[in-house]
Coordinates of C-alpha atoms in Angstrom, one line a residue:
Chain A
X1 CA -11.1 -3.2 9.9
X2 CA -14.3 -4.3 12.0
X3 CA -16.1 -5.6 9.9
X4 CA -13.4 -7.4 7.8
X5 CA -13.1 -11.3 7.7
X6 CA -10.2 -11.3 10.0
X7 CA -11.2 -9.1 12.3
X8 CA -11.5 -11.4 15.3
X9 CA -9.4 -13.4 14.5
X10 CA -6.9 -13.4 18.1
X11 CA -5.5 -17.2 17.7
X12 CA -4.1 -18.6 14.5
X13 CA -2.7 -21.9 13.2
X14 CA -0.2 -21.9 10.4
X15 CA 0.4 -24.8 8.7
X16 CA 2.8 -26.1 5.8
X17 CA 2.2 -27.8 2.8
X18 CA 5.6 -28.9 2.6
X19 CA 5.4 -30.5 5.9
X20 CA 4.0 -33.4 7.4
X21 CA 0.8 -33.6 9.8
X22 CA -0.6 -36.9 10.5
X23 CA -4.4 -37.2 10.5
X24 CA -4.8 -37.2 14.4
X25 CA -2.7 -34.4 14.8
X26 CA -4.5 -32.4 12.4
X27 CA -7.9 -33.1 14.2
X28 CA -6.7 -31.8 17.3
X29 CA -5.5 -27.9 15.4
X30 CA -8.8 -27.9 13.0
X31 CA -11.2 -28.8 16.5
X32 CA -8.6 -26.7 19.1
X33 CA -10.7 -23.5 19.2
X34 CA -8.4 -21.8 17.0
X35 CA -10.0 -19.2 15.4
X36 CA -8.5 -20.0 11.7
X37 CA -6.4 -22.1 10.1
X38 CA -3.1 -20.3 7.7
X39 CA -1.7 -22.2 4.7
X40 CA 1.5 -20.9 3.6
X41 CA 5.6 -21.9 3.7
X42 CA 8.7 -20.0 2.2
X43 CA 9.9 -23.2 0.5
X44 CA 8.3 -26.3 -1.3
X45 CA 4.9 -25.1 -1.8
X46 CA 3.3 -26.6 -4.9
X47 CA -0.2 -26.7 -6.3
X48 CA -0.5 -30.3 -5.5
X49 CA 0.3 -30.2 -1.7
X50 CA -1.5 -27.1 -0.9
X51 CA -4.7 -28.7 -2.5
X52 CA -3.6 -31.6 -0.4
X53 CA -4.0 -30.0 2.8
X54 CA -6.8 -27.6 1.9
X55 CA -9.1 -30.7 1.4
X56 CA -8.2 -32.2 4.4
X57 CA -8.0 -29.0 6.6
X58 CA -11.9 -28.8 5.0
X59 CA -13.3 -31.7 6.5
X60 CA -13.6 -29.3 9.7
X61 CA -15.9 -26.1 9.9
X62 CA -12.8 -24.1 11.2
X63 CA -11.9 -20.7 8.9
X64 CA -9.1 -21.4 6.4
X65 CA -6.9 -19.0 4.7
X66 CA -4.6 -19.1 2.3
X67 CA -1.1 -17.3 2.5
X68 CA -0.6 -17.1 -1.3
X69 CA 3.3 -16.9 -1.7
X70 CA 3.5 -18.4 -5.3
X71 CA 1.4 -17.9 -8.6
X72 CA 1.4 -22.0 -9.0
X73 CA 0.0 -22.4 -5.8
X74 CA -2.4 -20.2 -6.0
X75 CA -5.2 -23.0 -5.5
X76 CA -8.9 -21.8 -5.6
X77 CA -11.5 -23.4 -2.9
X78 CA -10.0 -21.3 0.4
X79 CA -12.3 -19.4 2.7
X80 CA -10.0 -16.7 2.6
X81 CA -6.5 -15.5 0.7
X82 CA -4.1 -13.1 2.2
X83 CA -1.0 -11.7 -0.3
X84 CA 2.1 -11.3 1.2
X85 CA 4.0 -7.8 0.3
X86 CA 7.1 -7.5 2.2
X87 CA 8.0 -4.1 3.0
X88 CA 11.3 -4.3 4.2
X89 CA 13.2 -4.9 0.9
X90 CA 15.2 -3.6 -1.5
X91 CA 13.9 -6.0 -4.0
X92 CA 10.9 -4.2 -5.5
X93 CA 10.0 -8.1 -6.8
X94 CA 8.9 -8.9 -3.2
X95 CA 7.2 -5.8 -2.1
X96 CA 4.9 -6.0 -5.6
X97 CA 6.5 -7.1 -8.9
X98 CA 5.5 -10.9 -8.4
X99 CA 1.8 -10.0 -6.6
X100 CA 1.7 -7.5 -9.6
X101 CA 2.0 -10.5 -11.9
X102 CA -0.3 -12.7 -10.0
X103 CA -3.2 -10.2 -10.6
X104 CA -2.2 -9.7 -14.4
X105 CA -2.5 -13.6 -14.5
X106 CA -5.3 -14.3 -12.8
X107 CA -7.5 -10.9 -13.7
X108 CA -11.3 -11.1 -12.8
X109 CA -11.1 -14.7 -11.1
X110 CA -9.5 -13.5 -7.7
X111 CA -11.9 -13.2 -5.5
X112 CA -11.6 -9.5 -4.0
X113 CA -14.2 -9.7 -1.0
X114 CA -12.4 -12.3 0.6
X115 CA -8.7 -11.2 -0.1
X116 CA -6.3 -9.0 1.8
X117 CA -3.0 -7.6 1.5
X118 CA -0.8 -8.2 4.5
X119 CA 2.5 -5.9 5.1
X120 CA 5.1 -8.3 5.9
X121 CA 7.8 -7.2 7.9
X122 CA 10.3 -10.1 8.4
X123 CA 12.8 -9.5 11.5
X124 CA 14.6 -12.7 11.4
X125 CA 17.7 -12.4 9.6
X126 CA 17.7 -16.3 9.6
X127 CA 13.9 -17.1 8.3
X128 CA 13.9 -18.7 5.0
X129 CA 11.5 -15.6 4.1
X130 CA 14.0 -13.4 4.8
X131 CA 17.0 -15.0 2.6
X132 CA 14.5 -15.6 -0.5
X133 CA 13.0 -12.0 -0.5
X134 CA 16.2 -10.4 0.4
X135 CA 14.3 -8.8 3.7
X136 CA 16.7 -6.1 5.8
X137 CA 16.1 -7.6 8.5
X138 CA 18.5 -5.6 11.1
X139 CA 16.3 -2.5 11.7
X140 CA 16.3 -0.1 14.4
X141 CA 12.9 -0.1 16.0
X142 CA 12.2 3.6 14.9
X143 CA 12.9 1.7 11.1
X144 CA 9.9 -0.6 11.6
X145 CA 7.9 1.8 13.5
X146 CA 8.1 4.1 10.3
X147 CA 7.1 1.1 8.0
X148 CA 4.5 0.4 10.0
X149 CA 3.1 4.1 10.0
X150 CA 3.6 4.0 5.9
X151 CA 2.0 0.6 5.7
X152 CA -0.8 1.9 7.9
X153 CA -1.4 5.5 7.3
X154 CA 0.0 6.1 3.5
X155 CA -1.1 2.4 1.8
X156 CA -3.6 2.1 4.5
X157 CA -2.6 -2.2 4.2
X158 CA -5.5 -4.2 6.2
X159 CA -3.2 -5.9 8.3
X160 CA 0.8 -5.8 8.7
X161 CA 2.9 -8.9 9.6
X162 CA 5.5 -8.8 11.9
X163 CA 7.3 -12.2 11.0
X164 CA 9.9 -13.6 13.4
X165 CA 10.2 -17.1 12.2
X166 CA 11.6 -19.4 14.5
X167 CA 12.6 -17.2 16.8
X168 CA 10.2 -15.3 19.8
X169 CA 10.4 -10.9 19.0
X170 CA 10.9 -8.3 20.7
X171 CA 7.5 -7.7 22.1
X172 CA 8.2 -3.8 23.4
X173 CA 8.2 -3.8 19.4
X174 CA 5.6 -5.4 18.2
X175 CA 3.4 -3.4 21.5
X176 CA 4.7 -0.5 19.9
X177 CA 3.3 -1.4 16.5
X178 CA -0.1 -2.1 17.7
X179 CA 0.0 1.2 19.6
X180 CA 1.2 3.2 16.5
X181 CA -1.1 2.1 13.9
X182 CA -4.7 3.9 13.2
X183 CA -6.8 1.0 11.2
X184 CA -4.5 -1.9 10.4
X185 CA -4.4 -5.1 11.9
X186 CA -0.7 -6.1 13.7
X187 CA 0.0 -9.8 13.5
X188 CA 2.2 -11.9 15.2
X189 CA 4.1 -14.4 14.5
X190 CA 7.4 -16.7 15.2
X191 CA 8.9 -18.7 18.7
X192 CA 5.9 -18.8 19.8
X193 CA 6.2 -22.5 21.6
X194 CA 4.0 -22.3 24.9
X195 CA 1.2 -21.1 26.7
X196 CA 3.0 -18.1 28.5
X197 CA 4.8 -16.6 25.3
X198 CA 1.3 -17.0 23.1
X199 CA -0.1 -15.0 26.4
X200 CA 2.7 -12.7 26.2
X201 CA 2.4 -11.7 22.1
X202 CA -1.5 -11.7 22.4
X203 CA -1.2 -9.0 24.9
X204 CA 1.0 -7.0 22.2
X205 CA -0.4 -7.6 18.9
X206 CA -4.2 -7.9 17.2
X207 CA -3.7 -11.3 15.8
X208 CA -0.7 -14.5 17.4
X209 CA 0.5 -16.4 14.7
X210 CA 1.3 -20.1 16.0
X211 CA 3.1 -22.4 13.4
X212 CA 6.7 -24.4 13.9
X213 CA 5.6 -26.1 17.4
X214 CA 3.1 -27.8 15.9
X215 CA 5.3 -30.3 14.6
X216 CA 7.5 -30.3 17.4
X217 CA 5.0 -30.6 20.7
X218 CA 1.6 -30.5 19.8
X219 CA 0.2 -30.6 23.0
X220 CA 2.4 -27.2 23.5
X221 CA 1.1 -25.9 20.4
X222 CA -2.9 -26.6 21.6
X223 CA -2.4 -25.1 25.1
X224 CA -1.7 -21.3 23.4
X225 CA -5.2 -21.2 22.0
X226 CA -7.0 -20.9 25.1
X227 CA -3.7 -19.0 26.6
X228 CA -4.4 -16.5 23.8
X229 CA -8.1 -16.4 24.2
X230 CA -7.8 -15.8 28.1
X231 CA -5.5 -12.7 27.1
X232 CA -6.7 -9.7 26.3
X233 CA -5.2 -7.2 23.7
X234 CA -3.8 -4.6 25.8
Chain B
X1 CA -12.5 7.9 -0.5
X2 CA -16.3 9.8 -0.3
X3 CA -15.4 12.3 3.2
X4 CA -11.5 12.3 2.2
X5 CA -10.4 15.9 1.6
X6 CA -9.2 15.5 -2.1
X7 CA -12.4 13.5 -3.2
X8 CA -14.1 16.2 -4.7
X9 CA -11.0 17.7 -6.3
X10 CA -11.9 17.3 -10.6
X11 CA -9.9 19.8 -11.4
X12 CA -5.8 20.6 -10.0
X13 CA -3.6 23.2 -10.9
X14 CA 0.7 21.8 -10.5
X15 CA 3.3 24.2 -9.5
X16 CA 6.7 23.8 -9.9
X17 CA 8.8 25.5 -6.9
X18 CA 11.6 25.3 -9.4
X19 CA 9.7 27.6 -12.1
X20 CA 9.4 31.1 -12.5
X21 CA 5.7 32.4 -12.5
X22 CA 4.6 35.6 -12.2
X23 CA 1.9 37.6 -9.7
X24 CA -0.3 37.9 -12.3
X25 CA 0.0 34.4 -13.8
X26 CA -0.7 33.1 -10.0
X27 CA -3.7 36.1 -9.2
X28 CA -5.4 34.0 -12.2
X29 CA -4.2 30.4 -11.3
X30 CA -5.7 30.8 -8.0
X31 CA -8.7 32.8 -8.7
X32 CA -9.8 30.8 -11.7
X33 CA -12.0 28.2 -10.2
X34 CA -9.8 25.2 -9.8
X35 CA -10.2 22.8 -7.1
X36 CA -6.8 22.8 -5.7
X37 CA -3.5 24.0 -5.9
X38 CA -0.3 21.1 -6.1
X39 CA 2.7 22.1 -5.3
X40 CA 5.4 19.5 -6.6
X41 CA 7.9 19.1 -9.3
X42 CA 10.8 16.1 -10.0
X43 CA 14.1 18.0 -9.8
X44 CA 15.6 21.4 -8.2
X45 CA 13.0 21.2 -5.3
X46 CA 14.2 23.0 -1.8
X47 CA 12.8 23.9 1.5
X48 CA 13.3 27.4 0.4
X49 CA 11.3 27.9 -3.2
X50 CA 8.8 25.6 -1.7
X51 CA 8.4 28.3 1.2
X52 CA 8.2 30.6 -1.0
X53 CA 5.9 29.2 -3.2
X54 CA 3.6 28.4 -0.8
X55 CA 3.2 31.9 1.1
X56 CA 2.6 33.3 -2.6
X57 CA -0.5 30.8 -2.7
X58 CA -1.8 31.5 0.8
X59 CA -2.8 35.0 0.0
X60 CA -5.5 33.0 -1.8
X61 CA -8.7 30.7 -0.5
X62 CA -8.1 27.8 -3.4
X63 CA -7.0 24.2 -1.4
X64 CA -3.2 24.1 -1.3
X65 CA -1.7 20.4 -1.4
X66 CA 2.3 19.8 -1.2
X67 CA 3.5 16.7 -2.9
X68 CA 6.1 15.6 -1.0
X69 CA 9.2 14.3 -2.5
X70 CA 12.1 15.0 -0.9
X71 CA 13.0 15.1 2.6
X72 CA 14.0 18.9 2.8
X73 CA 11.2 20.3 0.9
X74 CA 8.5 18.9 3.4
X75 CA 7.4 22.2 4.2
X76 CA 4.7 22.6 6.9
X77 CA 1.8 25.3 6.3
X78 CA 0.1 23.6 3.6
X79 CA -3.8 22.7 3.8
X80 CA -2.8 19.2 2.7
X81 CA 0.1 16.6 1.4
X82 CA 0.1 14.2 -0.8
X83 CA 3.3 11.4 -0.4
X84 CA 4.3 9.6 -4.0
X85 CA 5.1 5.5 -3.9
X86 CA 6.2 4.7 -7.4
X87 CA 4.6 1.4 -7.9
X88 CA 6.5 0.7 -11.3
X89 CA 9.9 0.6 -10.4
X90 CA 11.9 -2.0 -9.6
X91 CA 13.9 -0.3 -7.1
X92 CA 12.5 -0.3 -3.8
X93 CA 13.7 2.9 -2.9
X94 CA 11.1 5.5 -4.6
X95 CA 8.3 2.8 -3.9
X96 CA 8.6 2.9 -0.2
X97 CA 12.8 3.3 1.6
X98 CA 12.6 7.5 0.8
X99 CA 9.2 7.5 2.0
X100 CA 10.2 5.2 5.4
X101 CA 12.8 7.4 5.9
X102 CA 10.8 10.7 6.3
X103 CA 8.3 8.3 8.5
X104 CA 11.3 8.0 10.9
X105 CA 12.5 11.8 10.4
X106 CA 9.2 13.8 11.4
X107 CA 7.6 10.7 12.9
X108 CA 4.7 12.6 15.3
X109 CA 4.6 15.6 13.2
X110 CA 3.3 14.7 10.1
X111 CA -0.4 15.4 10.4
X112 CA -2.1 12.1 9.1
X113 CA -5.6 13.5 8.7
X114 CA -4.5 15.5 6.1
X115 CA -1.5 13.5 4.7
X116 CA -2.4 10.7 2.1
X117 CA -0.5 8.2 -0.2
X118 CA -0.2 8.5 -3.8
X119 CA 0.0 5.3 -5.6
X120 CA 1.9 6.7 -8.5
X121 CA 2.5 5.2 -12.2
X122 CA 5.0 6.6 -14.6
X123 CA 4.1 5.7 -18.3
X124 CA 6.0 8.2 -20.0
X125 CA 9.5 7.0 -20.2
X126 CA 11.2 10.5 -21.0
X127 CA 9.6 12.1 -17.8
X128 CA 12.2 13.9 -15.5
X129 CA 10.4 11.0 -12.3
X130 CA 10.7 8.4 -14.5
X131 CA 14.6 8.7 -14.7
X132 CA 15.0 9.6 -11.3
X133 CA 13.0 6.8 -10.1
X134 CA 14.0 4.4 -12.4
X135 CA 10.2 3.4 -13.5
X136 CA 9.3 0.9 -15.5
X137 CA 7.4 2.8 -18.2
X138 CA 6.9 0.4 -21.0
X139 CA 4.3 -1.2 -19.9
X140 CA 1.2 -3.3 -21.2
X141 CA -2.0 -2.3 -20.4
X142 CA -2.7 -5.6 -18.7
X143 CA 0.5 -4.6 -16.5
X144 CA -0.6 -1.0 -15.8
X145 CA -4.0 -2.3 -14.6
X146 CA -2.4 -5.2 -12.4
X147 CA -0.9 -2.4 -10.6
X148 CA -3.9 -0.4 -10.1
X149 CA -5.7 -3.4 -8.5
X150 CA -2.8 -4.3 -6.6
X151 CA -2.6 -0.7 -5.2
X152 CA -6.5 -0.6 -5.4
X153 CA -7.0 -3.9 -3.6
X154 CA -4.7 -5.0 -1.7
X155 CA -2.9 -1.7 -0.2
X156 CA -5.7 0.3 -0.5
X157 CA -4.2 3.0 -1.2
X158 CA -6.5 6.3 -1.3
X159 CA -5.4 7.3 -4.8
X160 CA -4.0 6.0 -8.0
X161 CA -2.1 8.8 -10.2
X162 CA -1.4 7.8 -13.7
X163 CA 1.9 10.3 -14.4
X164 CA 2.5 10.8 -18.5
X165 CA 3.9 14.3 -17.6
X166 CA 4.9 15.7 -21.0
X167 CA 2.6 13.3 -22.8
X168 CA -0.9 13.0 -23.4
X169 CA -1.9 9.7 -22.2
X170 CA -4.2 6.3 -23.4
X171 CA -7.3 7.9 -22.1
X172 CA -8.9 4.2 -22.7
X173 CA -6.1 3.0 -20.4
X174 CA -7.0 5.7 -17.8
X175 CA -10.4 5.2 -18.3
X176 CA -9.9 1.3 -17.5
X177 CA -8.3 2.2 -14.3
X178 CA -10.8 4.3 -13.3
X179 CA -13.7 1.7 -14.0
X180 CA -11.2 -1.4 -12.2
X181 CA -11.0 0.6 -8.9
X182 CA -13.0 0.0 -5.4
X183 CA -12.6 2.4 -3.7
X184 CA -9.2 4.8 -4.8
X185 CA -9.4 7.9 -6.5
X186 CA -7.7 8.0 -10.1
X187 CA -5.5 10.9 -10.9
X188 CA -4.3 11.6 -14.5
X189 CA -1.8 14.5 -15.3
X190 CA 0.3 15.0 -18.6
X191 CA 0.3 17.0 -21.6
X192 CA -3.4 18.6 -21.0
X193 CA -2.8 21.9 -23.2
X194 CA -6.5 23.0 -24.3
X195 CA -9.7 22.7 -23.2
X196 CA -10.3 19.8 -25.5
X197 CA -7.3 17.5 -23.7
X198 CA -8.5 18.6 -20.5
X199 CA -12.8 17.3 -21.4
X200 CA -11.1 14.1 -22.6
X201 CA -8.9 13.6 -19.8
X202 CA -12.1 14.4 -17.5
X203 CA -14.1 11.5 -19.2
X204 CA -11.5 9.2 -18.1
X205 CA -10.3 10.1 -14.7
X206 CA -11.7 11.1 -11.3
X207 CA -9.2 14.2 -11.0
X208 CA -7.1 15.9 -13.9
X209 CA -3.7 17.6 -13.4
X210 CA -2.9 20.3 -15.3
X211 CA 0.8 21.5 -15.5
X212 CA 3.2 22.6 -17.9
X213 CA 1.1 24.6 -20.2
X214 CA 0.3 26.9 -17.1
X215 CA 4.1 28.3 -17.3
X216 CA 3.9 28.5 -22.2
X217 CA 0.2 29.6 -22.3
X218 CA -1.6 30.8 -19.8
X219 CA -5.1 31.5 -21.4
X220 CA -4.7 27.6 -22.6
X221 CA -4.4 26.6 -19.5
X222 CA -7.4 28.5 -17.8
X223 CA -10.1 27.5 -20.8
X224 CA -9.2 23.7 -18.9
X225 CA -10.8 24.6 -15.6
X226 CA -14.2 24.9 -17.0
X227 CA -13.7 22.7 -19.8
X228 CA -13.2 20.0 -16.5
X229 CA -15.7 21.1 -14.4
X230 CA -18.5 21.0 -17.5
X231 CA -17.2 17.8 -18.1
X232 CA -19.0 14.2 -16.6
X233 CA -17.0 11.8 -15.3
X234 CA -18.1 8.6 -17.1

């Protein structure tokens, strides 16, 4: 994993298409400090507004990467693509029968050197993710510690996502992940809405995943950049 | 894959716990220059033929790897295991829930450094696995080679096994796979029965299986070990 695109990567913005960011607020995330931008949604993403907001998130130097969660959005142009396979369904569609198709579609013009699986493990019974890829979401922790080891030791995925959408995890958990895994990369993400609970997941996973309070309180949203990058990994 | 314990494995012998095979047949299976022993089968599998099984093999030096597909026959003593994730089937169950499961079960036993996943592809629709796992087996070649570079690319998974047990294969379509991969290690196995099956098979893959002509001709299935080994991959 060191010498992989993401690999430094401790602070991340993640942004929706489907939403709306004013100009001025979108200065302020691209110039925070952030060390990348993420592009992805569970709902409403087209072709047309995630070229939308690529093009303006590439007025900036800051590193932009593409969540691809649909075959129609699938827009070229991105620094950087991660695919989404979510391990904790039943529906084999989520996990690879729709990535499978994206590949078959798209052959020879993906570009492999800057494109990484990520293990998604969604934890929120109430994400959107979670209702449209049929996610068991009520799992023990020795559940999720097992899919992390699989993810980690028998796919050997870059990087596993442990997804909490709009509410803040349990961080014994996602420590625990972290601590289990021999090569992945652990991220973070959901509840994440100030300074001192940015502090708290960067101290338990590789990568903090900081999305929703963005369009709620930006000014809370800025402050857990540096509180992440004043945090070491523990 | 280059300092991975099966990556210079061309040629494989496959047990079947649930098989009869006599001293001598096994004094020649393990003496007769194959790189490793497999010990695996799809139905009738227990702790207790594995065990057996197994302690029969130790007598000799040849590598002795356990495909692991059920719970109870996970048999410690072997050199190394191999752990099956159906990547064609729709349920999620053979692709990653059994496999969780056994995560959770042995947890801080299972010894990783010699433990890898199998990213395995069931293309002959009458095969015992394919029924059991509910595979997808009728599959384009555009579709079979989707799944390689998903398993390829994005999980990284250490090795591909292309399963037409009872078959011969599309060599071209193994021989695509091989030639699509990064970094994974392409197994082939079905219907290698003379030492003509077994050069052709060679051409294609970077390791041939050979199984069920070991328990109706013998001498057939020795003349494959040489036949292999003389054999370039291309």
């Amino acid at each position: 994993m060191d010498g992989a695109w993401y690999a430094g990567w401790r602070h991340v913005f993640k942004l929706d298409p489907d939403r709306e960011i004013t100009d001025e607020a979108l200065d302020a995330i691209c110039m925070s400090g952030t060390d990348a931008i993420m592009v992805g949604g569970s709902s409403g993403i087209t072709f047309d507004n995630t070229v939308e907001l690529m093009s303006r998130i590439r007025r900036y130097a800051v590193d932009c990467v593409l969540e691809v969660t649909s075959l129609e959005a699938a827009v070229p142009g991105f620094d950087y693509y991660f695919v989404p396979l979510v391990l904790n369904t039943d529906d084999a569609q989520w996990l690879i029968g729709r990535q499978a198709e994206a590949m078959k579609e798209f052959g020879s013009l993906i570009p492999w050197d800057v494109t990484a699986g990520e293990g998604y493990i969604i934890l929120n019974k109430d994400a959107t993710a979670a209702h449209v890829s049929g996610a068991r979401t009520e799992l023990e922790q020795a559940e999720v510690i097992a899919l992390v080891q699989l993810a980690d030791r028998l796919m050997r995925m870059p990087t596993i996502y442990l997804e909490y959408s709009g509410t803040f995890g349990d961080m014994s958990l996602v420590r625990m992940a972290s601590e289990t895994v021999s090569q992945a990369r652990v991220i973070y993400g959901g509840g994440i809405d100030n300074a001192e609970r940015a502090a708290e997941a960067a101290r338990a996973a590789h990568t903090v995943v900081v999305g929703n309070i963005l369009y709620s309180d930006l000014q809370a949203a800025l402050s857990t950049v540096q509180a992440v990058h004043n945090t070491p990994f523990e």
